[in-house]
Amino acid sequence: MSNDAVLDRLGTSLRVLELDPISYRPHPIHNHDRIWTETNCYVDLWIEVLHSFGADPTPALAFVLSAGCDGRQWDFVKIAPEDLRTLYGIGVAEMNVWRPVLEHVVEGLEDGIHVTVEVDGFWLPDTAGTSYRNQHTKTTIVPNLVDRDGKVMGYFHNRGYFELTGADFDGIFNLAPEPHAEVLLPYVEQIRVDSTVLDAGFDGRDLDVARAHLARRAPGNPVDALARRIVADIPLVQTAGPDAFHLWSFGLLRQFGATAELAANYVQYLEGRGVTGAAAAAPHFLDAASGAKAVQFRMARAARGRDVVLDEPLIEMSKNWTAAMDIVAGALST
């Protein structure tokens, strides 16, 4: 279903897709039995948006084949806009935010168009236990329903579809008790869907995207650069404290581990698309993802000032990544 297929006006509310936060079922990639339950807000968001459009989001995970490490952090992986256009006919473009953000969101919903909006996680109840009413953090959502008078918003975020009300509505849109002039305007993107492409199937475009990402991968093994950075940062982690550890781990271990786990899903998809032998890479990717989790546990001890030894899990992570990528490269070359 394309996102311009439904526009529902219920009293003062606007809604594009017929979704209920209570009955909503996330895509299987977001099952709770994952090694890494989340990647980052942008990837997880798009998995659910595509899922709700009635599309399979797995082909858009091709970025796992070109992900790497710059020596400072593992790539903050994202579903590439060009892949969204090629695979699904979805155009994503930055908007000029010149009015209050709520006005842009409402205008989009009136036209049957979604937007992505950077917001403060402090006001998102789905983050209860982490940032909700506890910490100001930047994250991205896609509003799907807005009731201005009732102060209700239904929105995609991370691994699901949720609803917020009242003071959270005012906080997200910087409304009450009055707008704060010093709040910076957020980054907002408009999502436009060509339903003829979305509904047509991939016709080989998904395999073209896979080969394009594989061709862009960095030479050598990026996990070696990641491992060197992790080891070099042990003294920093030992002295920076637990809050800094979580920020540090997000950019290195979580991004790598989640990338590797998504790669296992992706190569299984490729096998189903006729790329014979690709699925043999999945166990190696999963072992790499598990290895990153083991390193994270050890580094959590380092964050409490303890000494840690990481040689074995880091070496295994590197070996598994190399083995997996060699298998995928061989499968896609035939």
mmCIF file of C-alpha atoms in Angstrom:
data_model
loop_
_atom_site.group_PDB
_atom_site.id
_atom_site.type_symbol
_atom_site.label_atom_id
_atom_site.label_comp_id
_atom_site.label_asym_id
_atom_site.label_seq_id
_atom_site.Cartn_x
_atom_site.Cartn_y
_atom_site.Cartn_z
ATOM 1 C CA MET A 1 0.000 0.000 0.000
ATOM 2 C CA SER A 2 1.376 3.421 -0.903
ATOM 3 C CA ASN A 3 1.257 6.139 1.719
ATOM 4 C CA ASP A 4 -0.969 8.337 -0.440
ATOM 5 C CA ALA A 5 -3.586 5.603 -0.614
ATOM 6 C CA VAL A 6 -5.396 6.516 2.558
ATOM 7 C CA LEU A 7 -6.157 9.860 4.127
ATOM 8 C CA ASP A 8 -8.558 9.592 7.025
ATOM 9 C CA ARG A 9 -10.050 12.656 8.678
ATOM 10 C CA LEU A 10 -11.617 11.822 12.032
ATOM 11 C CA GLY A 11 -12.947 14.994 13.592
ATOM 12 C CA THR A 12 -9.885 17.129 14.157
ATOM 13 C CA SER A 13 -7.399 14.326 13.430
ATOM 14 C CA LEU A 14 -5.474 13.509 10.280
ATOM 15 C CA ARG A 15 -4.170 10.022 9.561
ATOM 16 C CA VAL A 16 -2.466 8.514 6.525
ATOM 17 C CA LEU A 17 -2.168 4.813 7.408
ATOM 18 C CA GLU A 18 -4.761 2.863 9.408
ATOM 19 C CA LEU A 19 -2.594 1.789 12.338
ATOM 20 C CA ASP A 20 -3.256 1.104 15.995
ATOM 21 C CA PRO A 21 -0.343 1.217 18.479
ATOM 22 C CA ILE A 22 -1.907 -1.587 20.526
ATOM 23 C CA SER A 23 -2.416 -4.045 17.672
ATOM 24 C CA TYR A 24 0.624 -3.009 15.615
ATOM 25 C CA ARG A 25 3.036 -5.868 14.895
ATOM 26 C CA PRO A 26 6.613 -4.880 14.029
ATOM 27 C CA HIS A 27 8.517 -6.496 11.203
ATOM 28 C CA PRO A 28 10.141 -9.846 12.197
ATOM 29 C CA ILE A 29 13.570 -8.198 12.003
ATOM 30 C CA HIS A 30 12.534 -6.458 15.213
ATOM 31 C CA ASN A 31 11.605 -9.571 17.169
ATOM 32 C CA HIS A 32 12.775 -9.512 20.775
ATOM 33 C CA ASP A 33 14.970 -12.596 20.359
ATOM 34 C CA ARG A 34 17.557 -10.612 18.401
ATOM 35 C CA ILE A 35 21.181 -10.378 19.520
ATOM 36 C CA TRP A 36 20.939 -6.629 18.944
ATOM 37 C CA THR A 37 17.353 -5.456 19.310
ATOM 38 C CA GLU A 38 18.075 -2.049 17.751
ATOM 39 C CA THR A 39 20.446 -0.649 15.145
ATOM 40 C CA ASN A 40 19.897 3.098 15.139
ATOM 41 C CA CYS A 41 16.805 5.258 15.009
ATOM 42 C CA TYR A 42 16.967 5.844 11.245
ATOM 43 C CA VAL A 43 17.435 2.247 10.073
ATOM 44 C CA ASP A 44 14.899 0.848 12.520
ATOM 45 C CA LEU A 45 12.431 3.580 11.622
ATOM 46 C CA TRP A 46 12.598 2.847 7.914
ATOM 47 C CA ILE A 47 12.247 -0.900 8.437
ATOM 48 C CA GLU A 48 8.899 -0.237 10.109
ATOM 49 C CA VAL A 49 7.771 2.458 7.656
ATOM 50 C CA LEU A 50 8.448 0.185 4.678
ATOM 51 C CA HIS A 51 6.776 -2.701 6.480
ATOM 52 C CA SER A 52 3.687 -0.553 7.030
ATOM 53 C CA PHE A 53 3.656 0.466 3.373
ATOM 54 C CA GLY A 54 3.261 -3.242 2.593
ATOM 55 C CA ALA A 55 6.823 -3.578 1.264
ATOM 56 C CA ASP A 56 9.599 -5.963 2.276
ATOM 57 C CA PRO A 57 12.308 -3.809 3.899
ATOM 58 C CA THR A 58 15.010 -6.489 3.677
ATOM 59 C CA PRO A 59 16.331 -5.494 0.199
ATOM 60 C CA ALA A 60 17.014 -2.006 1.598
ATOM 61 C CA LEU A 61 19.557 -3.530 3.992
ATOM 62 C CA ALA A 62 22.108 -3.719 1.167
ATOM 63 C CA PHE A 63 24.123 -1.032 2.987
ATOM 64 C CA VAL A 64 25.536 -3.815 5.196
ATOM 65 C CA LEU A 65 27.778 -4.824 2.277
ATOM 66 C CA SER A 66 29.450 -1.405 2.057
ATOM 67 C CA ALA A 67 29.633 -0.639 5.787
ATOM 68 C CA GLY A 68 33.036 -0.064 7.317
ATOM 69 C CA CYS A 69 35.128 1.665 9.954
ATOM 70 C CA ASP A 70 37.013 4.934 9.545
ATOM 71 C CA GLY A 71 39.267 4.209 12.501
ATOM 72 C CA ARG A 72 37.086 6.279 14.828
ATOM 73 C CA GLN A 73 33.714 4.554 14.675
ATOM 74 C CA TRP A 74 31.786 1.938 12.749
ATOM 75 C CA ASP A 75 29.630 3.601 10.101
ATOM 76 C CA PHE A 76 26.391 5.076 11.402
ATOM 77 C CA VAL A 77 24.594 2.907 8.871
ATOM 78 C CA LYS A 78 21.554 4.196 7.035
ATOM 79 C CA ILE A 79 19.191 3.026 4.344
ATOM 80 C CA ALA A 80 20.393 5.072 1.404
ATOM 81 C CA PRO A 81 17.908 7.483 -0.227
ATOM 82 C CA GLU A 82 18.993 6.291 -3.665
ATOM 83 C CA ASP A 83 18.148 2.717 -2.653
ATOM 84 C CA LEU A 84 14.701 3.768 -1.454
ATOM 85 C CA ARG A 85 14.063 5.392 -4.822
ATOM 86 C CA THR A 86 15.450 2.500 -6.851
ATOM 87 C CA LEU A 87 13.761 -0.285 -4.906
ATOM 88 C CA TYR A 88 10.450 1.249 -3.864
ATOM 89 C CA GLY A 89 9.919 4.453 -5.810
ATOM 90 C CA ILE A 90 10.243 6.453 -2.593
ATOM 91 C CA GLY A 91 11.771 9.902 -2.812
ATOM 92 C CA VAL A 92 13.187 11.388 0.384
ATOM 93 C CA ALA A 93 14.207 15.039 0.310
ATOM 94 C CA GLU A 94 15.030 17.649 2.930
ATOM 95 C CA MET A 95 12.320 20.214 3.541
ATOM 96 C CA ASN A 96 12.716 23.924 4.122
ATOM 97 C CA VAL A 97 11.362 24.414 7.657
ATOM 98 C CA TRP A 98 10.154 28.009 7.725
ATOM 99 C CA ARG A 99 7.041 27.602 9.870
ATOM 100 C CA PRO A 100 6.388 25.810 13.155
ATOM 101 C CA VAL A 101 7.150 22.134 12.643
ATOM 102 C CA LEU A 102 3.600 21.077 13.457
ATOM 103 C CA GLU A 103 2.321 23.121 10.525
ATOM 104 C CA HIS A 104 4.576 21.242 8.115
ATOM 105 C CA VAL A 105 3.568 17.876 9.575
ATOM 106 C CA VAL A 106 -0.145 18.684 9.338
ATOM 107 C CA GLU A 107 0.181 19.999 5.804
ATOM 108 C CA GLY A 108 1.925 16.804 4.773
ATOM 109 C CA LEU A 109 -0.748 14.607 6.338
ATOM 110 C CA GLU A 110 -3.440 16.653 4.599
ATOM 111 C CA ASP A 111 -1.733 15.755 1.305
ATOM 112 C CA GLY A 112 -1.323 12.102 2.320
ATOM 113 C CA ILE A 113 2.443 12.532 2.702
ATOM 114 C CA HIS A 114 4.643 11.465 5.591
ATOM 115 C CA VAL A 115 7.665 13.379 6.824
ATOM 116 C CA THR A 116 10.627 12.400 8.948
ATOM 117 C CA VAL A 117 11.272 14.771 11.848
ATOM 118 C CA GLU A 118 14.201 15.059 14.209
ATOM 119 C CA VAL A 119 12.806 15.384 17.730
ATOM 120 C CA ASP A 120 13.861 15.276 21.362
ATOM 121 C CA GLY A 121 13.534 11.761 22.781
ATOM 122 C CA PHE A 122 12.757 13.342 26.156
ATOM 123 C CA TRP A 123 9.115 13.561 24.991
ATOM 124 C CA LEU A 124 8.735 10.085 23.464
ATOM 125 C CA PRO A 125 6.969 7.669 25.846
ATOM 126 C CA ASP A 126 8.185 4.621 23.924
ATOM 127 C CA THR A 127 11.662 5.386 25.318
ATOM 128 C CA ALA A 128 10.508 4.976 28.933
ATOM 129 C CA GLY A 129 13.406 3.721 31.011
ATOM 130 C CA THR A 130 15.987 5.481 28.864
ATOM 131 C CA SER A 131 15.501 9.023 27.564
ATOM 132 C CA TYR A 132 11.787 9.633 28.254
ATOM 133 C CA ARG A 133 11.477 12.491 30.766
ATOM 134 C CA ASN A 134 15.066 11.722 31.739
ATOM 135 C CA GLN A 135 17.501 12.808 29.032
ATOM 136 C CA HIS A 136 17.446 15.128 26.020
ATOM 137 C CA THR A 137 18.503 13.100 22.972
ATOM 138 C CA LYS A 138 18.125 13.593 19.244
ATOM 139 C CA THR A 139 16.153 10.965 17.362
ATOM 140 C CA THR A 140 13.966 10.681 14.258
ATOM 141 C CA ILE A 141 10.254 9.871 13.991
ATOM 142 C CA VAL A 142 7.627 9.707 11.243
ATOM 143 C CA PRO A 143 4.245 11.091 12.369
ATOM 144 C CA ASN A 144 1.282 9.217 10.898
ATOM 145 C CA LEU A 145 -1.646 10.628 12.875
ATOM 146 C CA VAL A 146 -2.095 14.097 14.369
ATOM 147 C CA ASP A 147 -5.035 15.398 16.366
ATOM 148 C CA ARG A 148 -4.174 19.009 17.122
ATOM 149 C CA ASP A 149 -7.156 19.735 19.346
ATOM 150 C CA GLY A 150 -6.868 16.496 21.299
ATOM 151 C CA LYS A 151 -3.066 16.750 21.396
ATOM 152 C CA VAL A 152 -2.514 13.219 20.090
ATOM 153 C CA MET A 153 0.136 11.967 17.702
ATOM 154 C CA GLY A 154 0.654 8.451 16.307
ATOM 155 C CA TYR A 155 4.235 7.976 15.132
ATOM 156 C CA PHE A 156 6.848 5.525 13.938
ATOM 157 C CA HIS A 157 9.985 5.367 16.045
ATOM 158 C CA ASN A 158 12.728 2.784 16.384
ATOM 159 C CA ARG A 159 11.143 -0.690 16.322
ATOM 160 C CA GLY A 160 7.451 0.153 16.269
ATOM 161 C CA TYR A 161 4.441 2.426 16.058
ATOM 162 C CA PHE A 162 3.379 4.408 19.121
ATOM 163 C CA GLU A 163 1.173 7.216 20.377
ATOM 164 C CA LEU A 164 1.809 10.234 22.587
ATOM 165 C CA THR A 165 -0.568 12.777 24.093
ATOM 166 C CA GLY A 166 -0.900 15.940 26.155
ATOM 167 C CA ALA A 167 2.296 17.460 27.501
ATOM 168 C CA ASP A 168 4.388 15.152 25.321
ATOM 169 C CA PHE A 169 2.593 16.525 22.257
ATOM 170 C CA ASP A 170 3.373 20.074 23.388
ATOM 171 C CA GLY A 171 6.971 19.140 24.094
ATOM 172 C CA ILE A 172 7.627 17.418 20.783
ATOM 173 C CA PHE A 173 6.325 20.402 18.827
ATOM 174 C CA ASN A 174 7.724 23.083 21.174
ATOM 175 C CA LEU A 175 4.260 24.474 21.945
ATOM 176 C CA ALA A 176 3.817 24.894 25.695
ATOM 177 C CA PRO A 177 3.676 26.806 27.813
ATOM 178 C CA GLU A 178 4.975 28.852 24.890
ATOM 179 C CA PRO A 179 7.529 28.170 22.144
ATOM 180 C CA HIS A 180 11.160 28.502 23.169
ATOM 181 C CA ALA A 181 12.883 30.807 20.725
ATOM 182 C CA GLU A 182 16.287 29.208 21.320
ATOM 183 C CA VAL A 183 15.157 25.759 20.137
ATOM 184 C CA LEU A 184 16.797 25.009 16.801
ATOM 185 C CA LEU A 185 14.604 24.004 13.893
ATOM 186 C CA PRO A 186 14.879 20.251 13.287
ATOM 187 C CA TYR A 187 15.921 18.417 10.164
ATOM 188 C CA VAL A 188 12.759 17.398 8.301
ATOM 189 C CA GLU A 189 12.422 15.230 5.201
ATOM 190 C CA GLN A 190 9.453 14.737 2.927
ATOM 191 C CA ILE A 191 8.576 11.198 1.856
ATOM 192 C CA ARG A 192 6.946 10.880 -1.563
ATOM 193 C CA VAL A 193 5.884 7.494 -2.890
ATOM 194 C CA ASP A 194 5.455 6.405 -6.495
ATOM 195 C CA SER A 195 2.899 3.657 -5.955
ATOM 196 C CA THR A 196 3.480 2.178 -9.407
ATOM 197 C CA VAL A 197 7.087 1.370 -8.448
ATOM 198 C CA LEU A 198 6.210 0.346 -4.895
ATOM 199 C CA ASP A 199 3.662 -2.191 -6.104
ATOM 200 C CA ALA A 200 5.589 -3.459 -9.129
ATOM 201 C CA GLY A 201 8.219 -5.691 -7.514
ATOM 202 C CA PHE A 202 11.977 -5.404 -7.884
ATOM 203 C CA ASP A 203 12.590 -7.018 -11.295
ATOM 204 C CA GLY A 204 16.295 -7.482 -10.562
ATOM 205 C CA ARG A 205 16.841 -3.989 -9.164
ATOM 206 C CA ASP A 206 17.430 -5.448 -5.704
ATOM 207 C CA LEU A 207 20.367 -7.490 -6.972
ATOM 208 C CA ASP A 208 21.780 -4.464 -8.788
ATOM 209 C CA VAL A 209 21.670 -2.549 -5.494
ATOM 210 C CA ALA A 210 23.412 -5.438 -3.708
ATOM 211 C CA ARG A 211 26.252 -5.532 -6.237
ATOM 212 C CA ALA A 212 26.623 -1.754 -6.143
ATOM 213 C CA HIS A 213 27.103 -1.767 -2.368
ATOM 214 C CA LEU A 214 29.504 -4.689 -2.545
ATOM 215 C CA ALA A 215 31.583 -2.794 -5.117
ATOM 216 C CA ARG A 216 31.818 0.191 -2.747
ATOM 217 C CA ARG A 217 33.133 -1.761 0.226
ATOM 218 C CA ALA A 218 36.421 -0.618 1.677
ATOM 219 C CA PRO A 219 39.535 -2.639 0.831
ATOM 220 C CA GLY A 220 40.736 -5.057 3.450
ATOM 221 C CA ASN A 221 38.815 -5.974 6.586
ATOM 222 C CA PRO A 222 37.154 -3.025 8.353
ATOM 223 C CA VAL A 223 36.790 -5.067 11.538
ATOM 224 C CA ASP A 224 40.552 -4.885 12.006
ATOM 225 C CA ALA A 225 40.347 -1.087 12.155
ATOM 226 C CA LEU A 226 37.405 -1.392 14.544
ATOM 227 C CA ALA A 227 39.372 -3.748 16.790
ATOM 228 C CA ARG A 228 42.371 -1.422 16.915
ATOM 229 C CA ARG A 229 40.125 1.449 17.978
ATOM 230 C CA ILE A 230 38.400 -0.594 20.682
ATOM 231 C CA VAL A 231 41.713 -1.680 22.199
ATOM 232 C CA ALA A 232 43.123 1.840 22.026
ATOM 233 C CA ASP A 233 40.047 3.167 23.849
ATOM 234 C CA ILE A 234 40.285 0.816 26.845
ATOM 235 C CA PRO A 235 42.074 3.405 29.062
ATOM 236 C CA LEU A 236 39.501 6.040 28.077
ATOM 237 C CA VAL A 237 36.564 3.772 28.888
ATOM 238 C CA GLN A 238 38.137 2.797 32.216
ATOM 239 C CA THR A 239 38.175 6.419 33.360
ATOM 240 C CA ALA A 240 35.216 8.064 31.556
ATOM 241 C CA GLY A 241 32.405 6.436 33.544
ATOM 242 C CA PRO A 242 29.262 4.441 32.605
ATOM 243 C CA ASP A 243 27.404 7.266 30.828
ATOM 244 C CA ALA A 244 30.315 7.858 28.457
ATOM 245 C CA PHE A 245 30.643 4.097 27.962
ATOM 246 C CA HIS A 246 27.118 3.815 26.557
ATOM 247 C CA LEU A 247 27.780 6.622 24.069
ATOM 248 C CA TRP A 248 31.109 5.093 23.111
ATOM 249 C CA SER A 249 29.664 1.621 22.689
ATOM 250 C CA PHE A 250 26.818 2.863 20.486
ATOM 251 C CA GLY A 251 29.207 4.144 17.816
ATOM 252 C CA LEU A 252 31.478 1.115 17.807
ATOM 253 C CA LEU A 253 30.021 -2.134 19.109
ATOM 254 C CA ARG A 254 26.291 -1.609 18.672
ATOM 255 C CA GLN A 255 26.591 -0.260 15.148
ATOM 256 C CA PHE A 256 28.906 -3.085 14.112
ATOM 257 C CA GLY A 257 26.998 -5.829 15.915
ATOM 258 C CA ALA A 258 23.637 -4.717 14.566
ATOM 259 C CA THR A 259 25.090 -4.352 11.066
ATOM 260 C CA ALA A 260 26.399 -7.911 11.202
ATOM 261 C CA GLU A 261 23.060 -9.267 12.415
ATOM 262 C CA LEU A 262 21.153 -7.410 9.708
ATOM 263 C CA ALA A 263 23.648 -8.804 7.200
ATOM 264 C CA ALA A 264 22.578 -12.308 8.232
ATOM 265 C CA ASN A 265 18.996 -11.404 7.329
ATOM 266 C CA TYR A 266 20.143 -9.843 4.091
ATOM 267 C CA VAL A 267 22.151 -12.799 2.797
ATOM 268 C CA GLN A 268 19.244 -15.131 3.541
ATOM 269 C CA TYR A 269 17.091 -12.820 1.434
ATOM 270 C CA LEU A 270 19.668 -12.960 -1.367
ATOM 271 C CA GLU A 271 19.590 -16.747 -1.285
ATOM 272 C CA GLY A 272 15.828 -16.607 -1.705
ATOM 273 C CA ARG A 273 16.327 -14.341 -4.707
ATOM 274 C CA GLY A 274 18.460 -16.931 -6.439
ATOM 275 C CA VAL A 275 21.932 -15.864 -5.266
ATOM 276 C CA THR A 276 23.017 -19.423 -4.604
ATOM 277 C CA GLY A 277 25.347 -19.867 -1.653
ATOM 278 C CA ALA A 278 24.755 -16.428 -0.106
ATOM 279 C CA ALA A 279 22.989 -17.855 2.946
ATOM 280 C CA ALA A 280 26.179 -19.697 3.937
ATOM 281 C CA ALA A 281 27.470 -16.329 5.118
ATOM 282 C CA ALA A 282 24.662 -15.953 7.684
ATOM 283 C CA PRO A 283 26.249 -18.047 10.491
ATOM 284 C CA HIS A 284 29.472 -16.057 10.183
ATOM 285 C CA PHE A 285 27.617 -12.754 10.362
ATOM 286 C CA LEU A 286 25.680 -13.971 13.407
ATOM 287 C CA ASP A 287 28.884 -15.096 15.113
ATOM 288 C CA ALA A 288 30.359 -11.655 14.456
ATOM 289 C CA ALA A 289 27.260 -10.025 15.965
ATOM 290 C CA SER A 290 27.514 -12.268 19.037
ATOM 291 C CA GLY A 291 31.211 -11.498 19.315
ATOM 292 C CA ALA A 292 30.476 -7.782 19.415
ATOM 293 C CA LYS A 293 28.010 -8.393 22.242
ATOM 294 C CA ALA A 294 30.684 -10.337 24.159
ATOM 295 C CA VAL A 295 33.162 -7.485 23.695
ATOM 296 C CA GLN A 296 30.542 -5.010 24.886
ATOM 297 C CA PHE A 297 30.065 -7.007 28.099
ATOM 298 C CA ARG A 298 33.813 -7.003 28.705
ATOM 299 C CA MET A 299 34.072 -3.280 28.000
ATOM 300 C CA ALA A 300 31.246 -2.684 30.474
ATOM 301 C CA ARG A 301 33.600 -4.145 33.076
ATOM 302 C CA ALA A 302 36.307 -1.796 31.844
ATOM 303 C CA ALA A 303 33.887 1.080 32.398
ATOM 304 C CA ARG A 304 33.946 0.087 36.073
ATOM 305 C CA GLY A 305 37.716 0.471 36.085
ATOM 306 C CA ARG A 306 38.651 -3.184 35.571
ATOM 307 C CA ASP A 307 41.281 -4.610 33.243
ATOM 308 C CA VAL A 308 39.993 -6.545 30.232
ATOM 309 C CA VAL A 309 41.497 -8.828 27.570
ATOM 310 C CA LEU A 310 39.828 -8.676 24.169
ATOM 311 C CA ASP A 311 42.211 -10.521 21.848
ATOM 312 C CA GLU A 312 40.153 -13.682 21.333
ATOM 313 C CA PRO A 313 36.695 -12.177 20.626
ATOM 314 C CA LEU A 314 38.121 -9.437 18.409
ATOM 315 C CA ILE A 315 40.108 -11.924 16.345
ATOM 316 C CA GLU A 316 37.022 -14.112 15.939
ATOM 317 C CA MET A 317 34.925 -11.103 14.907
ATOM 318 C CA SER A 318 37.463 -10.271 12.206
ATOM 319 C CA LYS A 319 37.676 -13.853 10.934
ATOM 320 C CA ASN A 320 33.908 -14.204 10.773
ATOM 321 C CA TRP A 321 33.457 -10.904 8.917
ATOM 322 C CA THR A 322 36.093 -11.871 6.354
ATOM 323 C CA ALA A 323 34.587 -15.314 5.847
ATOM 324 C CA ALA A 324 31.075 -13.904 5.453
ATOM 325 C CA MET A 325 32.057 -11.187 2.995
ATOM 326 C CA ASP A 326 34.114 -13.619 0.903
ATOM 327 C CA ILE A 327 31.079 -15.909 0.637
ATOM 328 C CA VAL A 328 28.761 -13.062 -0.362
ATOM 329 C CA ALA A 329 31.233 -11.692 -2.915
ATOM 330 C CA GLY A 330 31.608 -15.122 -4.478
ATOM 331 C CA ALA A 331 27.849 -15.701 -4.586
ATOM 332 C CA LEU A 332 27.064 -12.320 -6.155
ATOM 333 C CA SER A 333 29.788 -12.723 -8.785
ATOM 334 C CA THR A 334 28.167 -15.789 -10.340
#
